[in-house]
Amino acid sequence: MTRRLVTLAIALALILVVVAPTLAQDDLSGQLEIFSWWAGDEGPALEALIAEYNTLHPNVEVNNATVTGGSGVNAKAVLKTRMLGGDAPDSFQVHAGQELIGTWVVADRMEDLTFLFEQEGWMDVFPQGLLDLISTDEGIWSVPVNIHRSNVMWYVPANLEQWGVEAPATWDDFLAICPTLQDQDITPLSVGENWTMIHLWESVAVSQLGTDGWNALWTGEKSWLDDDVVATWDLFGQILDCSNADEDAATLSWQQATDKVVNGEAAFNVMGDWAAGYMMTTLGLEPETGFGWVASPGTAGTFIMLSDSFGLPIGAPDRDNAIAWLQLLGSNEGQDIFNPLKGSIAARLDSDLSLYSVYSQSAAADWQADTIVGSLQHGAAANESFMGEFPTVMELFLGARNSQAAANASQVVCIQSRICEG
């Protein structure tokens, strides 16, 4: 073989190495079932991702299997039935952290995705703290598609000006302006169904316990019976007295609780920043004018995080198509398609922030600068066993408003879920 032919052969081989993955993707066909709780108002971001997947893989028919219900409260029950019944979807949404690891990874139902992270170069583009959250010593278990912030207080700037109040920096500030708002027949804080109460409680607890105290709850180093933990329930009760908790809260979705702020019935709502996606994408409001935001009272400098991710169940019926889905989720292109619509920020560190809203740019800056802690309600802090029982603790408190009883019940749940020692 002449030197020219050798050179040509090497060049051809290099071209095939580069092109081969694309050819393999184009060869995909058949079905892909994606299981999530992103329906209704949370659907457009997922639908945009599916549209991109259809462009990349036109011969794959995507089944968008969504189960409605904020925070996945209904979807998780359906998923559990399917997983235990041997009917796993090809890929499913799950909160990064203990929600997946403490449930389906320990049950040996998930594939290790370390190979995919190494193949796609993701070990260098996701924050190490996030990689730690989705990993065990045995592997990496899901692909994070976003970062959400839990501890955000939302309001309408023009309404606050009209009512003569400002967004509170602390819960004491909030309690101080509560009578001013109530005297004008304005609900100071809107809340919704049970899980939104837990969502609010975690922000209150972080504000009182600090990040060290909050983290210590999930390592078993801090007792739920400690005086400062009991005091969080006392404060939570005072806050609920300035809300619609005893009126229509139990019948309201998180969107309906947000609507109360937008419609001028309530002054504030504490919700994750998917509320920004809802207000921008669904309601057409502009950040800073149509809606404003601050860190929930007492949590400035702390970022309570959660991340939506997708995993690969062992025995996925359409494994190759599912891996192509995960490749899209973890790519820069996929994350920058999804997150500006969802109201979240990219989990990757190299996303194009010019594509994002003013709100998301501010969240991205806080993500880089703040102290990060995991969300309880959204699967980052506690295992599924604790999360499954804590709504009962919340119901106990909402019914009796007895802080010590709530603390006692929490300690029992902590022991039963093996976070605390008995």
Short mmCIF file of C-alpha atoms in Angstrom, two decimals:
data_model
loop_
_atom_site.label_atom_id
_atom_site.label_comp_id
_atom_site.label_asym_id
_atom_site.label_seq_id
_atom_site.Cartn_x
_atom_site.Cartn_y
_atom_site.Cartn_z
CA MET A 1 0.00 0.00 0.00
CA THR A 2 1.40 3.35 -0.98
CA ARG A 3 1.87 6.14 1.57
CA ARG A 4 -1.00 8.05 -0.10
CA LEU A 5 -3.36 5.10 0.28
CA VAL A 6 -2.33 4.63 3.90
CA THR A 7 -3.04 8.30 4.58
CA LEU A 8 -6.40 8.04 2.83
CA ALA A 9 -7.33 4.93 4.82
CA ILE A 10 -6.48 6.63 8.12
CA ALA A 11 -8.51 9.70 7.14
CA LEU A 12 -11.49 7.52 6.21
CA ALA A 13 -11.25 5.67 9.50
CA LEU A 14 -11.26 8.97 11.42
CA ILE A 15 -14.33 10.14 9.49
CA LEU A 16 -16.17 6.93 10.33
CA VAL A 17 -15.32 7.33 14.02
CA VAL A 18 -16.86 10.80 13.99
CA VAL A 19 -19.88 9.91 11.88
CA ALA A 20 -20.66 6.49 13.34
CA PRO A 21 -22.66 7.73 16.36
CA THR A 22 -24.83 9.84 14.07
CA LEU A 23 -25.43 6.92 11.73
CA ALA A 24 -26.33 4.76 14.69
CA GLN A 25 -28.83 7.36 15.94
CA ASP A 26 -30.41 7.66 12.49
CA ASP A 27 -30.90 3.90 12.47
CA LEU A 28 -33.12 4.01 15.56
CA SER A 29 -36.72 2.94 15.13
CA GLY A 30 -39.64 1.54 17.10
CA GLN A 31 -41.09 2.97 20.32
CA LEU A 32 -39.99 5.12 23.26
CA GLU A 33 -42.11 5.58 26.37
CA ILE A 34 -41.23 8.59 28.50
CA PHE A 35 -42.91 8.62 31.91
CA SER A 36 -43.23 11.91 33.82
CA TRP A 37 -45.56 14.24 35.70
CA TRP A 38 -44.99 17.17 33.36
CA ALA A 39 -48.54 17.58 32.08
CA GLY A 40 -50.75 20.60 31.53
CA ASP A 41 -49.01 23.87 32.36
CA GLU A 42 -45.68 22.07 32.85
CA GLY A 43 -45.98 20.32 29.50
CA PRO A 44 -44.57 22.80 26.93
CA ALA A 45 -40.93 22.34 27.98
CA LEU A 46 -41.19 18.55 27.75
CA GLU A 47 -43.02 18.78 24.44
CA ALA A 48 -40.20 20.93 23.05
CA LEU A 49 -37.69 18.25 24.03
CA ILE A 50 -39.80 15.54 22.42
CA ALA A 51 -40.03 17.62 19.23
CA GLU A 52 -36.24 17.80 19.13
CA TYR A 53 -36.00 14.05 19.71
CA ASN A 54 -38.44 13.47 16.83
CA THR A 55 -36.23 15.61 14.60
CA LEU A 56 -33.14 13.62 15.53
CA HIS A 57 -34.88 10.24 15.38
CA PRO A 58 -37.85 10.47 13.01
CA ASN A 59 -38.39 6.70 12.93
CA VAL A 60 -39.02 6.45 16.68
CA GLU A 61 -42.60 6.85 17.90
CA VAL A 62 -42.59 8.63 21.28
CA ASN A 63 -45.26 7.83 23.84
CA ASN A 64 -45.44 10.81 26.20
CA ALA A 65 -46.85 8.99 29.24
CA THR A 66 -47.60 11.72 31.77
CA VAL A 67 -49.51 11.43 35.02
CA THR A 68 -50.85 14.75 36.29
CA GLY A 69 -50.18 15.96 39.81
CA GLY A 70 -47.71 18.54 41.11
CA SER A 71 -44.38 17.30 42.49
CA GLY A 72 -45.15 13.84 41.08
CA VAL A 73 -47.47 12.90 43.93
CA ASN A 74 -49.64 10.76 41.61
CA ALA A 75 -46.97 9.70 39.13
CA LYS A 76 -44.77 8.13 41.80
CA ALA A 77 -47.60 5.85 42.91
CA VAL A 78 -48.25 4.73 39.33
CA LEU A 79 -44.55 4.22 38.71
CA LYS A 80 -44.23 2.08 41.84
CA THR A 81 -47.02 -0.19 40.65
CA ARG A 82 -45.46 -0.54 37.22
CA MET A 83 -41.91 -1.13 38.48
CA LEU A 84 -43.01 -3.77 40.97
CA GLY A 85 -45.21 -5.37 38.31
CA GLY A 86 -42.34 -5.73 35.83
CA ASP A 87 -43.78 -3.08 33.48
CA ALA A 88 -41.05 -0.43 33.62
CA PRO A 89 -41.23 2.47 31.14
CA ASP A 90 -38.20 3.06 28.92
CA SER A 91 -37.20 6.10 30.99
CA PHE A 92 -38.88 7.96 33.83
CA GLN A 93 -38.67 11.32 35.57
CA VAL A 94 -37.35 11.26 39.11
CA HIS A 95 -35.94 13.85 41.48
CA ALA A 96 -32.17 13.54 41.64
CA GLY A 97 -30.95 12.24 44.96
CA GLN A 98 -32.46 9.92 47.53
CA GLU A 99 -35.82 9.68 45.74
CA LEU A 100 -34.13 7.47 43.13
CA ILE A 101 -31.13 6.08 45.01
CA GLY A 102 -33.01 5.27 48.22
CA THR A 103 -35.80 3.55 46.31
CA TRP A 104 -35.02 2.00 42.92
CA VAL A 105 -31.21 1.89 43.01
CA VAL A 106 -31.08 0.04 46.34
CA ALA A 107 -33.70 -2.34 44.91
CA ASP A 108 -31.34 -3.06 41.97
CA ARG A 109 -33.87 -1.85 39.39
CA MET A 110 -31.70 0.75 37.59
CA GLU A 111 -28.82 0.62 35.11
CA ASP A 112 -25.53 2.28 35.98
CA LEU A 113 -25.09 5.21 33.56
CA THR A 114 -21.40 5.84 34.22
CA PHE A 115 -20.61 4.66 30.67
CA LEU A 116 -22.87 7.36 29.23
CA PHE A 117 -21.36 10.14 31.34
CA GLU A 118 -17.85 9.11 30.26
CA GLN A 119 -18.85 8.67 26.61
CA GLU A 120 -20.55 12.09 26.41
CA GLY A 121 -17.89 13.97 28.39
CA TRP A 122 -20.38 14.88 31.11
CA MET A 123 -18.02 14.31 34.01
CA ASP A 124 -16.56 17.77 33.32
CA VAL A 125 -19.73 19.75 32.57
CA PHE A 126 -21.97 18.92 35.54
CA PRO A 127 -21.12 20.38 38.99
CA GLN A 128 -19.34 17.89 41.23
CA GLY A 129 -21.94 18.38 43.96
CA LEU A 130 -24.69 17.36 41.55
CA LEU A 131 -22.70 14.35 40.37
CA ASP A 132 -22.32 13.34 44.00
CA LEU A 133 -26.09 13.66 44.49
CA ILE A 134 -26.89 11.23 41.66
CA SER A 135 -24.09 8.77 42.42
CA THR A 136 -23.17 5.99 44.79
CA ASP A 137 -19.93 4.02 45.03
CA GLU A 138 -21.47 1.63 42.51
CA GLY A 139 -22.34 4.09 39.75
CA ILE A 140 -24.17 7.13 38.38
CA TRP A 141 -27.91 6.59 38.21
CA SER A 142 -29.71 9.35 36.32
CA VAL A 143 -29.20 12.24 33.90
CA PRO A 144 -30.11 15.66 35.39
CA VAL A 145 -31.94 17.93 32.99
CA ASN A 146 -32.33 21.01 35.18
CA ILE A 147 -31.83 22.78 38.47
CA HIS A 148 -34.81 24.25 40.28
CA ARG A 149 -34.80 26.51 43.32
CA SER A 150 -37.37 25.71 45.98
CA ASN A 151 -37.05 28.74 48.27
CA VAL A 152 -38.54 31.56 46.20
CA MET A 153 -41.25 34.02 47.29
CA TRP A 154 -43.32 35.41 44.40
CA TYR A 155 -45.34 38.61 44.23
CA VAL A 156 -46.64 41.27 41.82
CA PRO A 157 -44.62 44.50 42.25
CA ALA A 158 -47.46 46.87 41.37
CA ASN A 159 -49.78 45.20 43.88
CA LEU A 160 -47.29 45.54 46.74
CA GLU A 161 -46.88 49.24 45.92
CA GLN A 162 -50.66 49.69 45.91
CA TRP A 163 -50.99 47.93 49.28
CA GLY A 164 -48.09 49.83 50.83
CA VAL A 165 -45.87 46.85 51.69
CA GLU A 166 -42.52 45.45 50.56
CA ALA A 167 -41.34 41.90 50.05
CA PRO A 168 -40.21 40.66 53.49
CA ALA A 169 -36.60 39.71 54.18
CA THR A 170 -37.47 37.69 57.29
CA TRP A 171 -40.52 35.90 58.63
CA ASP A 172 -40.71 38.52 61.39
CA ASP A 173 -41.03 41.11 58.61
CA PHE A 174 -43.79 39.04 57.03
CA LEU A 175 -45.71 38.69 60.29
CA ALA A 176 -45.37 42.45 60.81
CA ILE A 177 -47.09 43.32 57.49
CA CYS A 178 -49.68 40.55 57.79
CA PRO A 179 -52.29 42.78 59.55
CA THR A 180 -51.76 45.56 57.00
CA LEU A 181 -52.69 43.20 54.20
CA GLN A 182 -55.55 41.51 56.04
CA ASP A 183 -57.07 44.93 56.84
CA GLN A 184 -57.30 45.43 53.03
CA ASP A 185 -58.96 42.00 52.58
CA ILE A 186 -55.79 40.65 50.98
CA THR A 187 -54.54 37.16 51.86
CA PRO A 188 -50.91 37.72 52.90
CA LEU A 189 -49.70 34.28 51.75
CA SER A 190 -51.42 31.82 49.42
CA VAL A 191 -50.91 28.09 49.94
CA GLY A 192 -52.36 24.99 48.29
CA GLU A 193 -52.68 21.26 48.79
CA ASN A 194 -50.66 19.21 51.27
CA TRP A 195 -47.37 19.00 49.37
CA THR A 196 -47.23 22.78 48.94
CA MET A 197 -47.42 23.05 52.73
CA ILE A 198 -44.37 20.80 53.06
CA HIS A 199 -42.70 22.91 50.40
CA LEU A 200 -43.36 26.01 52.52
CA TRP A 201 -42.34 24.30 55.75
CA GLU A 202 -38.91 23.38 54.40
CA SER A 203 -38.19 27.04 53.62
CA VAL A 204 -39.33 28.01 57.13
CA ALA A 205 -37.18 25.27 58.69
CA VAL A 206 -34.06 26.27 56.74
CA SER A 207 -34.58 29.89 57.78
CA GLN A 208 -34.62 28.87 61.47
CA LEU A 209 -32.14 25.97 61.57
CA GLY A 210 -29.58 27.29 59.09
CA THR A 211 -27.94 25.09 56.51
CA ASP A 212 -25.92 23.09 59.06
CA GLY A 213 -28.97 22.34 61.18
CA TRP A 214 -31.05 21.44 58.12
CA ASN A 215 -28.40 19.07 56.78
CA ALA A 216 -27.99 17.50 60.23
CA LEU A 217 -31.65 16.44 60.17
CA TRP A 218 -30.90 14.17 57.20
CA THR A 219 -27.77 12.57 58.62
CA GLY A 220 -29.44 11.75 61.92
CA GLU A 221 -27.10 14.11 63.79
CA LYS A 222 -29.96 16.36 64.85
CA SER A 223 -33.11 15.25 66.64
CA TRP A 224 -36.56 16.33 65.52
CA LEU A 225 -37.26 16.80 69.22
CA ASP A 226 -34.68 19.58 69.63
CA ASP A 227 -36.17 22.87 70.83
CA ASP A 228 -35.21 24.77 67.67
CA VAL A 229 -36.88 22.15 65.47
CA VAL A 230 -40.07 22.30 67.55
CA ALA A 231 -39.90 26.09 67.21
CA THR A 232 -40.02 25.81 63.42
CA TRP A 233 -43.51 24.31 63.78
CA ASP A 234 -44.52 27.19 66.09
CA LEU A 235 -43.42 29.73 63.49
CA PHE A 236 -45.01 27.73 60.68
CA GLY A 237 -48.33 27.91 62.52
CA GLN A 238 -48.08 31.68 62.88
CA ILE A 239 -47.37 31.97 59.15
CA LEU A 240 -50.37 29.81 58.29
CA ASP A 241 -52.54 32.15 60.35
CA CYS A 242 -51.70 34.74 57.68
CA SER A 243 -52.71 32.44 54.83
CA ASN A 244 -55.70 30.68 53.29
CA ALA A 245 -54.72 27.40 55.01
CA ASP A 246 -58.03 27.14 56.87
CA GLU A 247 -60.11 28.24 53.90
CA ASP A 248 -59.63 26.73 50.43
CA ALA A 249 -55.98 25.61 50.47
CA ALA A 250 -56.67 21.87 50.45
CA THR A 251 -58.51 22.19 47.13
CA LEU A 252 -55.90 24.30 45.34
CA SER A 253 -53.13 23.11 43.03
CA TRP A 254 -49.84 25.00 43.10
CA GLN A 255 -50.91 26.83 39.94
CA GLN A 256 -54.16 27.96 41.58
CA ALA A 257 -52.23 29.17 44.62
CA THR A 258 -49.97 31.13 42.25
CA ASP A 259 -53.03 32.49 40.44
CA LYS A 260 -54.20 34.08 43.70
CA VAL A 261 -51.07 36.24 43.67
CA VAL A 262 -51.34 37.07 39.98
CA ASN A 263 -55.04 37.95 40.33
CA GLY A 264 -54.43 40.23 43.31
CA GLU A 265 -56.22 38.06 45.88
CA ALA A 266 -53.00 37.28 47.75
CA ALA A 267 -49.74 39.15 48.25
CA PHE A 268 -47.18 36.33 48.29
CA ASN A 269 -46.65 32.67 47.50
CA VAL A 270 -43.62 30.48 48.25
CA MET A 271 -43.09 28.01 45.42
CA GLY A 272 -40.29 26.58 43.33
CA ASP A 273 -39.21 28.43 40.25
CA TRP A 274 -41.36 26.31 37.97
CA ALA A 275 -43.80 29.04 38.98
CA ALA A 276 -41.67 31.40 36.85
CA GLY A 277 -42.12 29.05 33.90
CA TYR A 278 -45.87 28.98 34.53
CA MET A 279 -46.16 32.76 34.78
CA MET A 280 -43.97 33.36 31.71
CA THR A 281 -44.92 30.48 29.39
CA THR A 282 -48.58 29.94 30.30
CA LEU A 283 -49.71 33.35 31.62
CA GLY A 284 -47.44 35.47 29.40
CA LEU A 285 -46.11 37.66 32.23
CA GLU A 286 -42.77 39.43 32.10
CA PRO A 287 -40.25 38.99 34.93
CA GLU A 288 -39.69 42.10 37.08
CA THR A 289 -42.92 43.78 35.90
CA GLY A 290 -45.55 41.05 35.69
CA PHE A 291 -44.07 39.25 38.67
CA GLY A 292 -41.25 39.75 41.15
CA TRP A 293 -39.31 37.43 43.44
CA VAL A 294 -37.01 37.26 46.45
CA ALA A 295 -35.51 34.39 48.38
CA SER A 296 -38.13 33.08 50.81
CA PRO A 297 -37.82 35.00 54.10
CA GLY A 298 -34.69 34.27 56.10
CA THR A 299 -33.02 32.21 53.35
CA ALA A 300 -31.05 34.81 51.37
CA GLY A 301 -27.69 33.26 50.52
CA THR A 302 -29.10 29.73 50.60
CA PHE A 303 -30.26 27.84 47.52
CA ILE A 304 -32.62 24.97 48.33
CA MET A 305 -32.18 22.86 45.23
CA LEU A 306 -33.81 20.05 43.42
CA SER A 307 -33.07 18.53 40.08
CA ASP A 308 -35.33 16.64 37.73
CA SER A 309 -33.58 13.73 36.14
CA PHE A 310 -34.31 10.64 34.07
CA GLY A 311 -33.01 7.14 34.63
CA LEU A 312 -32.80 3.89 32.71
CA PRO A 313 -34.62 0.95 34.31
CA ILE A 314 -33.07 -2.48 33.97
CA GLY A 315 -35.02 -4.28 31.25
CA ALA A 316 -36.25 -1.12 29.51
CA PRO A 317 -38.20 -2.41 26.47
CA ASP A 318 -36.56 0.07 24.06
CA ARG A 319 -33.14 0.53 25.62
CA ASP A 320 -31.32 2.04 22.62
CA ASN A 321 -34.06 4.61 22.09
CA ALA A 322 -33.99 5.43 25.81
CA ILE A 323 -30.23 5.98 25.74
CA ALA A 324 -30.70 8.38 22.81
CA TRP A 325 -33.29 10.23 24.95
CA LEU A 326 -30.83 10.48 27.82
CA GLN A 327 -28.15 11.74 25.41
CA LEU A 328 -30.47 14.56 24.37
CA LEU A 329 -31.35 15.42 28.00
CA GLY A 330 -27.72 15.74 29.01
CA SER A 331 -26.65 17.70 25.92
CA ASN A 332 -26.16 21.45 25.89
CA GLU A 333 -28.75 21.73 23.14
CA GLY A 334 -31.36 19.72 25.03
CA GLN A 335 -30.90 21.62 28.29
CA ASP A 336 -31.10 25.00 26.56
CA ILE A 337 -34.30 23.96 24.76
CA PHE A 338 -35.98 22.72 27.92
CA ASN A 339 -35.02 25.07 30.73
CA PRO A 340 -35.94 28.53 29.39
CA LEU A 341 -39.52 27.21 28.96
CA LYS A 342 -39.59 25.39 32.30
CA GLY A 343 -38.35 28.31 34.39
CA SER A 344 -35.35 26.33 35.62
CA ILE A 345 -31.66 26.66 34.85
CA ALA A 346 -29.47 24.13 33.08
CA ALA A 347 -27.75 21.52 35.21
CA ARG A 348 -24.68 21.91 32.98
CA LEU A 349 -22.18 24.67 33.72
CA ASP A 350 -21.66 25.65 30.08
CA SER A 351 -25.18 26.66 29.02
CA ASP A 352 -25.87 29.86 27.06
CA LEU A 353 -27.44 32.17 29.66
CA SER A 354 -28.39 34.70 26.98
CA LEU A 355 -31.21 32.29 26.09
CA TYR A 356 -32.68 32.54 29.59
CA SER A 357 -35.01 35.01 31.29
CA VAL A 358 -33.95 37.69 33.74
CA TYR A 359 -35.26 35.48 36.53
CA SER A 360 -33.30 32.43 35.39
CA GLN A 361 -30.12 34.47 35.00
CA SER A 362 -30.49 35.63 38.59
CA ALA A 363 -31.09 32.05 39.73
CA ALA A 364 -27.98 30.91 37.85
CA ALA A 365 -25.92 33.58 39.63
CA ASP A 366 -27.31 32.48 43.01
CA TRP A 367 -26.60 28.82 42.14
CA GLN A 368 -22.95 29.74 41.71
CA ALA A 369 -22.69 31.90 44.85
CA ASP A 370 -25.12 30.54 47.47
CA THR A 371 -24.83 27.72 49.97
CA ILE A 372 -26.60 24.71 48.46
CA VAL A 373 -28.90 22.40 50.43
CA GLY A 374 -31.28 19.71 49.24
CA SER A 375 -35.07 19.96 49.16
CA LEU A 376 -37.12 17.62 51.33
CA GLN A 377 -40.36 17.80 49.36
CA HIS A 378 -38.60 17.30 46.05
CA GLY A 379 -36.53 14.26 46.77
CA ALA A 380 -33.02 15.57 47.36
CA ALA A 381 -32.76 15.39 51.16
CA ALA A 382 -34.61 12.34 52.44
CA ASN A 383 -35.35 8.83 51.27
CA GLU A 384 -38.71 7.76 49.86
CA SER A 385 -39.71 6.09 53.12
CA PHE A 386 -39.50 9.40 55.02
CA MET A 387 -41.16 11.33 52.22
CA GLY A 388 -43.99 8.83 52.07
CA GLU A 389 -44.90 9.37 55.72
CA PHE A 390 -44.18 13.07 56.21
CA PRO A 391 -47.45 14.21 54.54
CA THR A 392 -49.26 12.45 57.40
CA VAL A 393 -47.20 14.48 59.87
CA MET A 394 -48.22 17.62 58.00
CA GLU A 395 -51.89 16.64 58.10
CA LEU A 396 -51.54 16.04 61.84
CA PHE A 397 -50.17 19.54 62.30
CA LEU A 398 -52.71 21.20 60.01
CA GLY A 399 -55.52 19.61 61.99
CA ALA A 400 -54.35 20.20 65.55
CA ARG A 401 -51.63 22.90 65.21
CA ASN A 402 -49.71 21.08 67.94
CA SER A 403 -45.98 21.67 67.41
CA GLN A 404 -44.77 19.10 69.93
CA ALA A 405 -47.03 16.42 68.47
CA ALA A 406 -45.71 17.17 64.97
CA ALA A 407 -42.13 16.98 66.25
CA ASN A 408 -42.82 13.66 68.00
CA ALA A 409 -44.39 12.19 64.88
CA SER A 410 -41.49 13.42 62.73
CA GLN A 411 -39.00 11.73 65.02
CA VAL A 412 -40.89 8.44 64.72
CA VAL A 413 -40.88 8.71 60.92
CA CYS A 414 -37.17 9.51 61.00
CA ILE A 415 -36.47 6.35 63.01
CA GLN A 416 -38.74 4.18 60.88
CA SER A 417 -37.04 5.39 57.70
CA ARG A 418 -33.63 4.61 59.28
CA ILE A 419 -32.36 8.18 59.08
CA CYS A 420 -32.34 8.48 62.89
CA GLU A 421 -31.36 5.90 65.45
CA GLY A 422 -34.09 4.67 67.74
#
